[in-house]
CSV table of C-alpha atoms in Angstrom, one decimal:
chain,number,residue,atom,x,y,z
A,203,MET,CA,-76.0,57.0,2.9
A,204,GLN,CA,-76.5,56.2,6.7
A,205,THR,CA,-75.5,58.5,9.2
A,206,ALA,CA,-75.2,57.9,13.0
A,207,THR,CA,-73.9,59.8,16.1
A,208,GLU,CA,-71.2,58.3,18.0
A,209,ASN,CA,-70.5,59.1,21.7
A,210,GLU,CA,-67.2,57.4,22.9
A,211,ARG,CA,-64.3,57.9,25.0
A,212,LYS,CA,-60.8,56.4,24.2
A,213,TYR,CA,-58.2,55.3,26.4
A,214,ASP,CA,-54.4,54.4,26.6
A,215,VAL,CA,-53.8,51.1,28.4
A,216,PRO,CA,-50.5,49.4,29.4
A,217,ASP,CA,-49.4,45.9,28.2
A,218,GLY,CA,-51.3,43.2,30.1
A,219,PHE,CA,-54.1,45.5,31.1
A,220,ALA,CA,-57.1,43.6,32.7
A,221,LEU,CA,-60.7,44.9,32.1
A,222,PRO,CA,-61.9,45.7,35.8
A,223,ASP,CA,-65.3,44.5,37.0
A,224,LEU,CA,-67.8,47.4,35.5
A,225,THR,CA,-70.8,46.2,37.6
A,226,GLY,CA,-72.9,48.8,39.0
A,227,ALA,CA,-71.2,51.7,36.8
A,228,GLY,CA,-74.2,53.9,35.6
A,229,GLY,CA,-76.8,51.2,36.5
A,230,ALA,CA,-74.8,48.4,34.8
A,231,GLY,CA,-75.9,44.9,35.8
A,232,GLY,CA,-72.6,43.4,34.4
A,233,LEU,CA,-70.6,42.6,31.3
A,234,GLY,CA,-72.2,40.3,28.5
A,235,GLU,CA,-70.4,37.8,26.2
A,236,ALA,CA,-67.2,39.2,24.7
A,237,GLU,CA,-66.8,38.9,20.8
A,238,THR,CA,-63.4,39.1,18.9
A,239,HIS,CA,-63.2,41.0,15.6
A,240,GLU,CA,-60.3,41.4,13.0
A,241,LEU,CA,-60.5,44.8,11.6
A,242,ASP,CA,-58.7,46.0,8.5
A,243,ALA,CA,-59.0,49.5,7.9
A,244,THR,CA,-57.4,51.8,4.9
A,245,TYR,CA,-57.5,55.5,5.8
A,246,PHE,CA,-57.7,58.1,3.1
A,247,ASP,CA,-56.7,61.8,2.8
A,248,THR,CA,-54.8,64.4,0.9
A,249,GLU,CA,-50.9,64.3,0.5
A,250,ASP,CA,-51.2,67.2,2.8
A,251,LEU,CA,-53.6,65.7,5.3
A,252,ARG,CA,-56.4,68.0,4.9
A,253,LEU,CA,-59.0,65.8,6.3
A,254,ALA,CA,-57.0,64.7,9.3
A,255,ARG,CA,-56.1,68.5,10.1
A,256,ASN,CA,-59.9,69.4,9.9
A,257,LYS,CA,-60.8,66.5,12.5
A,258,ARG,CA,-62.2,64.3,9.7
A,259,THR,CA,-61.4,60.5,9.0
A,260,LEU,CA,-62.3,58.6,6.1
A,261,ARG,CA,-61.8,54.9,5.9
A,262,ARG,CA,-62.6,51.8,4.2
A,263,ARG,CA,-62.8,48.8,6.7
A,264,THR,CA,-63.5,45.2,6.7
A,265,GLY,CA,-64.3,43.0,9.7
A,266,GLY,CA,-66.6,43.6,12.7
A,267,THR,CA,-70.4,44.5,12.5
A,268,ASP,CA,-70.1,47.6,10.3
A,269,ALA,CA,-67.8,46.9,7.4
A,270,GLY,CA,-67.7,49.5,4.6
A,271,TRP,CA,-66.9,53.1,4.0
A,272,HIS,CA,-67.0,55.3,7.0
A,273,LEU,CA,-66.6,59.2,7.2
A,274,LYS,CA,-66.4,60.7,10.8
A,275,THR,CA,-66.8,64.5,11.1
A,276,PRO,CA,-67.1,66.6,14.4
A,277,GLY,CA,-70.5,66.7,16.3
A,278,ASP,CA,-71.7,68.3,19.6
A,279,GLY,CA,-69.3,68.1,22.4
A,280,SER,CA,-67.6,64.9,22.5
A,281,ALA,CA,-70.0,63.1,20.0
A,282,ARG,CA,-69.0,62.5,16.3
A,283,THR,CA,-71.2,62.0,13.4
A,284,GLU,CA,-70.4,58.9,11.1
A,285,HIS,CA,-71.5,58.6,7.5
A,286,ARG,CA,-71.6,55.1,6.4
A,287,LEU,CA,-71.7,53.6,2.8
A,288,PRO,CA,-71.4,49.8,1.9
A,289,PHE,CA,-67.9,48.3,1.1
A,290,THR,CA,-66.5,48.7,-2.3
A,291,GLU,CA,-63.1,47.4,-3.5
A,292,GLY,CA,-60.5,49.6,-4.9
A,293,ASP,CA,-59.1,53.0,-3.8
A,294,GLU,CA,-61.5,55.2,-5.3
A,295,VAL,CA,-63.6,57.1,-2.7
A,296,PRO,CA,-67.6,57.0,-3.1
A,297,ALA,CA,-68.9,60.2,-4.6
A,298,GLU,CA,-71.2,60.8,-1.8
A,299,LEU,CA,-68.5,60.9,0.8
A,300,VAL,CA,-66.2,63.1,-1.5
A,301,ALA,CA,-69.2,65.6,-1.6
A,302,GLU,CA,-69.2,66.0,2.0
A,303,VAL,CA,-65.6,66.9,2.3
A,304,ARG,CA,-65.2,68.8,-1.1
A,305,THR,CA,-64.7,72.2,0.6
A,306,ILE,CA,-61.8,70.8,2.5
A,307,VAL,CA,-60.1,68.7,-0.2
A,308,ARG,CA,-60.9,70.8,-3.0
A,309,THR,CA,-59.4,69.5,-6.1
A,310,ARG,CA,-56.8,67.6,-4.3
A,311,PRO,CA,-56.9,63.6,-4.9
A,312,LEU,CA,-57.6,61.3,-2.0
A,313,ARG,CA,-55.3,58.5,-1.7
A,314,PRO,CA,-54.4,55.7,1.1
A,315,VAL,CA,-52.4,57.4,3.9
A,316,ALA,CA,-52.4,54.7,6.5
A,317,ARG,CA,-53.5,51.0,7.2
A,318,LEU,CA,-54.7,50.0,10.6
A,319,ARG,CA,-55.2,46.3,11.5
A,320,THR,CA,-56.8,45.7,14.8
A,321,ARG,CA,-57.8,42.7,16.9
A,322,ARG,CA,-60.7,44.0,19.0
A,323,VAL,CA,-62.2,42.3,21.8
A,324,GLU,CA,-65.5,43.9,22.2
A,325,THR,CA,-67.6,43.3,25.5
A,326,PRO,CA,-71.0,44.7,26.0
A,327,LEU,CA,-71.9,46.6,29.1
A,328,CYS,CA,-75.5,45.5,29.9
A,329,ASP,CA,-78.3,46.6,32.3
A,330,SER,CA,-80.2,44.4,34.5
A,331,ASP,CA,-82.6,43.4,31.8
A,332,GLY,CA,-79.8,42.6,29.3
A,333,GLY,CA,-79.9,45.7,27.2
A,334,THR,CA,-76.7,47.0,26.0
A,335,LEU,CA,-75.6,50.4,27.7
A,336,ALA,CA,-72.3,50.6,26.1
A,337,LEU,CA,-69.6,48.7,24.2
A,338,VAL,CA,-66.3,48.3,25.6
A,339,ALA,CA,-63.5,47.5,23.1
A,340,GLN,CA,-60.0,46.4,23.9
A,341,ASP,CA,-57.8,46.9,20.8
A,342,GLU,CA,-54.5,45.5,19.8
A,343,VAL,CA,-53.3,48.0,16.8
A,344,THR,CA,-50.7,47.4,14.1
A,345,ALA,CA,-50.4,50.6,12.0
A,346,GLU,CA,-48.7,50.8,8.6
A,347,THR,CA,-47.8,54.1,7.1
A,348,ASP,CA,-44.9,55.6,4.8
A,349,ASP,CA,-42.8,56.1,8.1
A,350,GLY,CA,-43.0,52.2,9.0
A,351,GLU,CA,-44.8,50.2,11.4
A,352,GLN,CA,-46.2,50.9,15.0
A,353,ARG,CA,-47.9,48.7,17.6
A,354,TRP,CA,-49.8,49.7,20.6
A,355,GLN,CA,-52.8,48.8,22.8
A,356,GLU,CA,-56.0,51.2,23.4
A,357,LEU,CA,-59.3,50.9,24.7
A,358,GLU,CA,-62.5,52.6,23.5
A,359,VAL,CA,-66.1,52.9,25.3
A,360,GLU,CA,-68.9,53.8,23.0
A,361,LEU,CA,-72.4,54.5,24.3
A,362,VAL,CA,-75.2,52.5,22.8
A,363,ASP,CA,-78.5,52.9,24.7
A,364,GLY,CA,-77.2,54.3,27.9
A,365,HIS,CA,-77.1,57.8,29.5
A,366,PRO,CA,-73.9,59.7,29.0
A,367,GLU,CA,-73.3,59.3,32.8
A,368,VAL,CA,-72.6,55.7,32.0
A,369,LEU,CA,-69.4,56.9,30.4
A,370,GLU,CA,-68.4,59.1,33.5
A,371,ALA,CA,-69.0,55.9,35.8
A,372,VAL,CA,-67.1,53.5,33.6
A,373,GLU,CA,-64.2,56.1,33.1
A,374,GLY,CA,-63.7,56.3,37.2
A,375,LEU,CA,-63.3,52.3,37.2
A,376,LEU,CA,-61.0,52.2,34.0
A,377,ARG,CA,-58.8,55.1,35.3
A,378,ALA,CA,-58.5,53.3,38.8
A,379,ALA,CA,-57.3,50.2,36.9
A,380,GLY,CA,-54.5,51.8,35.1
A,381,ALA,CA,-56.3,53.3,31.9
A,382,THR,CA,-55.5,56.8,31.1
A,383,PRO,CA,-57.4,59.2,28.6
A,384,ALA,CA,-56.0,58.6,25.1
A,385,ALA,CA,-52.9,61.1,24.4
A,386,GLY,CA,-54.3,61.6,20.8
A,387,PRO,CA,-57.9,61.9,19.1
A,388,SER,CA,-57.9,59.1,17.0
A,389,LYS,CA,-55.8,55.9,15.9
A,390,LEU,CA,-55.0,57.6,12.7
A,391,ALA,CA,-53.6,60.7,14.4
A,392,ARG,CA,-51.2,58.3,16.5
A,393,ALA,CA,-50.3,56.5,13.5
A,394,LEU,CA,-49.6,59.7,11.4
A,395,GLY,CA,-47.4,61.1,14.3
A,396,ASP,CA,-45.1,64.0,13.3
A,397,ARG,CA,-46.7,64.2,9.9
A,398,LEU,CA,-49.8,65.6,11.6
A,399,ALA,CA,-47.9,67.6,14.4
A,400,ALA,CA,-49.5,71.1,14.9
A,401,PRO,CA,-47.2,74.0,13.4
A,402,LYS,CA,-45.4,76.1,15.4
A,403,ALA,CA,-47.2,79.0,17.0
A,404,GLY,CA,-46.5,82.2,15.3
A,405,LYS,CA,-46.8,85.9,16.1
A,406,LYS,CA,-50.4,87.0,17.5
A,407,ILE,CA,-53.2,87.2,15.0
A,408,ASN,CA,-54.7,90.6,15.0
A,409,PRO,CA,-58.6,90.7,15.4
A,410,VAL,CA,-59.3,91.6,11.7
A,411,VAL,CA,-57.4,88.5,10.5
A,412,ALA,CA,-59.0,86.2,13.1
A,413,TYR,CA,-62.6,87.5,12.1
A,414,ALA,CA,-61.8,87.0,8.6
A,415,ARG,CA,-60.6,83.5,9.2
A,416,ALA,CA,-63.6,82.5,11.5
A,417,GLN,CA,-66.0,83.6,8.5
A,418,ARG,CA,-63.9,81.1,6.1
A,419,GLU,CA,-64.3,78.3,8.5
A,420,ALA,CA,-68.2,79.3,8.8
A,421,ILE,CA,-68.5,79.1,5.1
A,422,GLU,CA,-66.8,75.6,4.9
A,423,ALA,CA,-68.8,74.2,8.0
A,424,GLN,CA,-72.2,75.1,6.3
A,425,ASP,CA,-71.4,73.6,2.8
A,426,PRO,CA,-73.0,70.1,3.6
A,427,ALA,CA,-76.1,71.6,5.2
A,428,VAL,CA,-76.5,73.8,2.1
A,429,ARG,CA,-76.2,71.1,-0.2
A,430,ALA,CA,-78.8,68.9,1.8
A,431,GLY,CA,-81.4,71.9,1.3
A,432,ASP,CA,-81.2,73.3,4.9
A,433,ALA,CA,-82.7,76.4,5.0
A,434,GLU,CA,-80.7,77.5,8.4
A,435,GLY,CA,-77.4,76.4,6.6
A,436,VAL,CA,-78.2,78.7,3.7
A,437,HIS,CA,-78.6,81.6,6.0
A,438,LYS,CA,-75.5,81.1,8.0
A,439,MET,CA,-73.5,80.7,4.9
A,440,ARG,CA,-74.9,83.8,3.6
A,441,VAL,CA,-74.1,85.7,6.7
A,442,ALA,CA,-70.5,84.5,6.7
A,443,THR,CA,-70.1,85.6,3.1
A,444,ARG,CA,-71.5,88.9,3.8
A,445,ARG,CA,-69.5,89.4,7.0
A,446,LEU,CA,-66.2,88.4,5.1
A,447,ARG,CA,-66.9,90.6,2.1
A,448,SER,CA,-67.6,93.6,4.4
A,449,THR,CA,-64.4,93.0,6.4
A,450,LEU,CA,-62.3,93.1,3.2
A,451,LYS,CA,-64.3,96.3,2.5
A,452,THR,CA,-63.8,98.1,5.7
A,453,PHE,CA,-60.1,96.8,6.4
A,454,LYS,CA,-58.6,97.1,3.1
A,455,GLY,CA,-55.1,97.6,4.9
A,456,SER,CA,-55.2,94.2,6.4
A,457,PHE,CA,-55.0,92.2,3.3
A,458,ASP,CA,-53.2,91.9,0.0
A,459,PRO,CA,-55.2,94.2,-2.3
A,460,GLU,CA,-55.3,92.2,-5.4
A,461,ARG,CA,-56.3,89.0,-3.5
A,462,ALA,CA,-59.0,91.0,-1.4
A,463,GLU,CA,-60.5,92.5,-4.6
A,464,PHE,CA,-60.9,89.1,-6.4
A,465,VAL,CA,-62.4,87.6,-3.4
A,466,LYS,CA,-65.1,90.5,-2.9
A,467,GLY,CA,-66.2,90.0,-6.3
A,468,GLU,CA,-66.6,86.4,-6.0
A,469,LEU,CA,-68.1,86.5,-2.5
A,470,LYS,CA,-70.9,88.8,-3.9
A,471,TRP,CA,-71.7,86.0,-6.7
A,472,LEU,CA,-72.0,83.3,-3.8
A,473,ALA,CA,-74.2,85.5,-1.6
A,474,GLN,CA,-76.3,86.3,-4.6
A,475,CYS,CA,-76.6,82.6,-5.2
A,476,LEU,CA,-77.5,82.0,-1.6
A,477,GLY,CA,-79.7,85.0,-1.7
A,478,ALA,CA,-81.8,83.7,-4.3
A,479,VAL,CA,-82.9,81.0,-2.1
A,480,ARG,CA,-82.9,82.6,1.4
A,481,ASP,CA,-85.0,85.7,0.3
A,482,GLY,CA,-87.8,83.6,-1.2
A,483,GLN,CA,-87.8,81.3,1.9
A,484,VAL,CA,-88.2,84.3,4.4
A,485,LEU,CA,-90.4,86.3,2.0
A,486,SER,CA,-93.1,83.3,1.4
A,487,GLN,CA,-93.3,82.7,5.3
A,488,LYS,CA,-94.1,86.4,5.8
A,489,LEU,CA,-96.5,86.9,2.9
A,490,VAL,CA,-98.5,83.9,3.2
A,491,ALA,CA,-99.1,84.7,7.0
A,492,ALA,CA,-100.1,88.2,6.0
A,493,ALA,CA,-102.7,87.0,3.1
A,494,GLU,CA,-104.8,85.1,5.7
A,495,GLY,CA,-108.3,85.5,4.6
A,496,PHE,CA,-107.4,85.6,1.1
A,497,PRO,CA,-106.4,81.8,0.2
A,498,GLU,CA,-106.3,82.4,-3.6
A,499,VAL,CA,-103.9,85.3,-3.2
A,500,ALA,CA,-101.8,82.9,-0.8
A,501,THR,CA,-101.8,80.3,-3.0
A,502,ARG,CA,-100.5,82.4,-6.0
A,503,VAL,CA,-98.0,84.1,-3.9
A,504,ARG,CA,-96.7,80.8,-2.3
A,505,GLU,CA,-96.4,79.2,-6.0
A,506,LYS,CA,-94.5,82.1,-7.2
A,507,LEU,CA,-92.1,82.3,-4.4
A,508,GLU,CA,-91.6,78.5,-4.3
A,509,ALA,CA,-90.8,78.6,-8.1
A,510,ASP,CA,-88.3,81.3,-7.4
A,511,VAL,CA,-86.9,79.3,-4.6
A,512,ALA,CA,-86.6,76.1,-6.4
A,513,GLN,CA,-85.0,78.0,-9.5
A,514,GLY,CA,-82.3,79.6,-7.1
A,515,ARG,CA,-81.6,76.2,-5.3
A,516,ARG,CA,-80.9,74.7,-8.8
A,517,ALA,CA,-78.5,77.5,-9.6
A,518,LEU,CA,-77.0,77.4,-6.0
A,519,THR,CA,-76.1,73.8,-6.4
A,520,GLU,CA,-74.7,74.4,-9.7
A,521,ALA,CA,-72.6,77.2,-8.1
A,522,LEU,CA,-71.4,74.8,-5.4
A,523,ASP,CA,-70.3,72.1,-7.7
A,524,SER,CA,-68.5,74.4,-9.9
A,525,ASP,CA,-64.7,74.9,-10.0
A,526,ARG,CA,-65.2,78.8,-9.4
A,527,TYR,CA,-66.5,77.9,-5.9
A,528,LEU,CA,-63.4,75.8,-5.2
A,529,ALA,CA,-61.2,78.5,-6.6
A,530,LEU,CA,-62.9,80.9,-4.2
A,531,LEU,CA,-62.2,79.0,-1.2
A,532,ASP,CA,-58.6,78.5,-2.3
A,533,ALA,CA,-58.4,82.3,-2.8
A,534,ILE,CA,-59.8,82.8,0.6
A,535,ASP,CA,-57.3,80.5,2.2
A,536,ASP,CA,-54.4,82.2,0.3
A,537,MET,CA,-55.7,85.7,1.5
A,538,VAL,CA,-56.3,84.8,5.2
A,539,ASP,CA,-53.4,82.5,5.9
A,540,GLU,CA,-51.0,85.0,4.3
A,541,PRO,CA,-52.5,88.4,5.5
A,542,GLY,CA,-50.8,91.7,4.8
A,543,PRO,CA,-48.7,93.7,7.6
A,544,GLY,CA,-51.8,94.7,9.4
A,545,ASP,CA,-53.5,98.0,9.9
A,546,ARG,CA,-52.9,100.2,13.0
A,547,ASP,CA,-55.9,102.2,12.3
A,548,ALA,CA,-58.5,99.3,12.1
A,549,ARG,CA,-60.4,100.0,15.2
A,550,ARG,CA,-60.6,103.8,13.6
A,551,ARG,CA,-61.8,102.6,10.4
A,552,ALA,CA,-64.9,100.8,12.2
A,553,ALA,CA,-65.7,103.9,13.9
A,554,LYS,CA,-65.6,105.6,10.4
A,555,VAL,CA,-67.9,103.3,9.0
A,556,LEU,CA,-70.5,103.6,11.8
A,557,ALA,CA,-70.2,107.5,11.4
A,558,ARG,CA,-70.8,107.0,7.7
A,559,ALA,CA,-74.0,104.9,8.5
A,560,ASP,CA,-75.1,107.4,11.0
A,561,ARG,CA,-75.0,110.1,8.3
A,562,LEU,CA,-76.9,108.1,5.7
A,563,LEU,CA,-79.7,107.2,8.1
A,564,ASP,CA,-79.9,110.9,8.9
A,565,GLU,CA,-80.4,111.8,5.1
A,566,ALA,CA,-82.9,109.0,4.4
A,567,THR,CA,-85.0,109.6,7.2
A,568,ALA,CA,-85.0,113.4,6.3
A,569,ASP,CA,-85.8,112.5,2.6
A,570,GLY,CA,-88.3,109.6,3.6
A,571,VAL,CA,-87.0,107.7,0.4
A,572,ASP,CA,-87.1,103.9,0.8
A,573,ALA,CA,-84.2,103.3,-1.2
A,574,GLU,CA,-82.1,105.5,0.8
A,575,LEU,CA,-83.3,103.8,3.9
A,576,HIS,CA,-82.3,100.5,2.2
A,577,GLU,CA,-78.8,101.9,1.7
A,578,ALA,CA,-78.5,103.1,5.3
A,579,ARG,CA,-79.5,99.7,6.3
A,580,LYS,CA,-76.5,97.9,4.3
A,581,LYS,CA,-74.1,100.6,5.8
A,582,PHE,CA,-75.0,99.7,9.3
A,583,LYS,CA,-74.7,96.1,8.5
A,584,GLN,CA,-71.2,96.8,7.3
A,585,ALA,CA,-70.6,98.9,10.5
A,586,ARG,CA,-72.1,96.1,12.9
A,587,TYR,CA,-69.7,93.5,11.4
A,588,ALA,CA,-66.9,96.0,11.8
A,589,VAL,CA,-67.7,96.3,15.5
A,590,GLU,CA,-67.9,92.6,16.0
A,591,VAL,CA,-64.3,92.4,15.0
A,592,PHE,CA,-63.3,94.4,18.1
A,593,SER,CA,-66.2,94.1,20.4
A,594,PRO,CA,-64.9,90.8,22.3
A,595,GLY,CA,-62.2,92.9,23.6
A,596,ALA,CA,-64.4,95.8,24.5
A,597,GLY,CA,-66.4,93.9,27.4
A,598,LYS,CA,-70.0,94.9,28.0
A,599,PRO,CA,-70.3,98.2,26.1
A,600,GLY,CA,-68.8,96.3,22.8
A,601,LYS,CA,-71.5,93.7,23.4
A,602,LYS,CA,-74.2,96.2,23.9
A,603,LEU,CA,-73.0,98.2,21.0
A,604,VAL,CA,-73.3,95.1,18.8
A,605,GLY,CA,-76.9,94.3,20.2
A,606,ALA,CA,-78.0,98.1,19.5
A,607,LEU,CA,-76.7,98.0,16.0
A,608,THR,CA,-78.5,94.5,15.5
A,609,SER,CA,-81.8,96.0,16.8
A,610,LEU,CA,-81.4,99.1,14.5
A,611,GLN,CA,-80.5,96.8,11.4
A,612,ASP,CA,-83.6,94.9,12.1
A,613,VAL,CA,-86.0,97.9,12.3
A,614,LEU,CA,-84.5,98.9,8.8
A,615,GLY,CA,-84.7,95.4,7.6
A,616,ALA,CA,-88.4,94.9,8.7
A,617,HIS,CA,-89.2,98.0,6.7
A,618,GLN,CA,-87.3,96.9,3.5
A,619,ASP,CA,-89.1,93.5,3.9
A,620,SER,CA,-92.5,95.3,3.5
A,621,VAL,CA,-91.1,97.2,0.4
A,622,VAL,CA,-90.0,94.0,-1.2
A,623,ALA,CA,-93.2,92.5,-0.2
A,624,ARG,CA,-95.3,95.1,-2.1
A,625,ASP,CA,-93.1,94.5,-5.1
A,626,VAL,CA,-93.9,90.7,-5.1
A,627,LEU,CA,-97.8,91.5,-4.7
A,628,ARG,CA,-97.5,94.0,-7.7
A,629,GLU,CA,-96.0,91.2,-9.8
A,630,VAL,CA,-98.4,88.7,-8.9
A,631,ALA,CA,-101.4,91.2,-9.4
A,632,ARG,CA,-100.3,91.6,-12.8
A,633,THR,CA,-101.8,88.2,-14.2
A,634,ALA,CA,-104.5,87.6,-11.3
A,635,PRO,CA,-108.0,87.7,-12.3
A,636,ASP,CA,-109.0,90.0,-9.8
A,637,ALA,CA,-106.5,92.7,-8.4
A,638,PHE,CA,-108.7,93.9,-5.4
A,639,PRO,CA,-107.3,91.6,-2.8
A,640,TYR,CA,-103.8,92.4,-3.8
A,641,GLY,CA,-104.6,95.8,-3.5
A,642,ILE,CA,-105.7,95.4,0.0
A,643,LEU,CA,-102.5,93.5,1.0
A,644,PHE,CA,-100.7,96.1,-0.7
A,645,ALA,CA,-102.0,98.6,1.5
A,646,ARG,CA,-101.4,96.6,4.7
A,647,GLN,CA,-97.6,96.2,3.6
A,648,GLU,CA,-97.6,100.1,3.6
A,649,GLN,CA,-98.9,100.3,7.0
A,650,VAL,CA,-96.3,97.6,8.2
A,651,GLY,CA,-93.5,99.9,6.7
A,652,GLU,CA,-94.8,102.7,8.3
A,653,ARG,CA,-95.2,101.1,11.8
A,654,THR,CA,-91.7,99.7,11.6
A,655,LEU,CA,-90.4,103.2,10.8
A,656,ALA,CA,-92.1,104.4,14.1
A,657,ASP,CA,-89.6,102.3,16.0
A,658,LEU,CA,-86.7,103.7,14.2
A,659,PRO,CA,-86.0,107.0,16.6
A,660,ALA,CA,-86.0,104.7,19.7
A,661,ALA,CA,-83.5,102.4,18.0
A,662,THR,CA,-81.4,105.0,16.7
A,663,ARG,CA,-81.0,106.8,20.1
A,664,ALA,CA,-80.2,103.4,21.5
A,665,ALA,CA,-77.4,102.7,19.1
A,666,ARG,CA,-75.9,106.4,19.4
A,667,LYS,CA,-75.3,106.2,23.0
A,668,LYS,CA,-71.9,107.9,23.7
A,669,LYS,CA,-71.1,105.1,26.5
A,670,LEU,CA,-71.7,102.3,24.1
A,671,ARG,CA,-69.1,104.0,21.4
A,672,ALA,CA,-66.6,105.6,23.5
A,673,TRP,CA,-64.2,102.3,23.1
A,674,LEU,CA,-64.1,102.9,19.4
A,675,GLY,CA,-62.1,106.2,19.7
């Protein structure tokens, strides 16, 4: 499957609109020879238009220079990413494209929802050497949906080899000639009209529910990257699952208890699948670097962790392809889109979790037990996520408290990493012909753990400053 980034702007134009002279716009030398294309596109979506509502368009198109299947997804800024596959007959959407939107459509069938026929006059905007800076497309559109037929004219300017400043310069000339920025985001949105109208604004969403919805969106957004094997995507999806699970644990009164209990259990399952990949990736980087000077040890450790990651990735792919995963996404939707009556004591609950983390840490440092430090770290992670819910409304103190809790969590995390690293070295050493170098590296990891704990008092004091916590109540 091919992918490309589109950077374009759309305009509404009146009948009889004439393209103005664009010479000089963004360094343009003039317009090239125009070509006319007859485009015929069938758009696919679910019955409730889940793709369109999530800013995706899926079509099969003939005519022009890129006939075939096209899936457009949001990119950076005004740009969009287009996934392309060759043309095929029939209304069965290629499996590769279905996989890209599976978290959105779930088990709902994709069917034709609109047919757009476009007579396009495409004119290249060229530089002084004849290179194409942008393509200017004047479209006469006929749209057919279940609600009838519409006709209109519009104009698109798509960047090719030019700098984004070209779009700015062209826009000024087009608007002076009578063009206006398009009222809708796409031809499909205009064709669907009221079916795609935004729901009426309801009552204000409380911060807990808003935070939970943001994690839901993050899980869905990272799905394609995780399927592609992107390490950062795995990390971000895992963090989102942890944040959402922690939110359900802390703010029990904000959600239906039966739904929340089911979702918490399933999020734990998903997080474990993600962790089986992510933990090995991170640990491999750290341990292999720490084993410098012991190439044989580094090789054996790398092989062991790479095997663990490969096994974890197979299990993760199987999980993401399962009906269980789709059922989890549906359950999250039901829970966060139909929350409970709300919890007036939600902010106080965040403060209680933070106080509980403080007590666990005090007990752990007094006992000097690694397992207790790990439990304190997990509780601080829960506390940090709870604080994040309300920190945007707390201004600078809220932001600083989140930062201080993150730093404290990082210290405890570095210590736990040294504990896990020792476990891996112990395991690999059991089958090694010479255990001596593993013993040296084991001792070094013990020293790493001790050094990280030396940073703990300062990090603890910073996170307990009263002026940072006062807003929690």
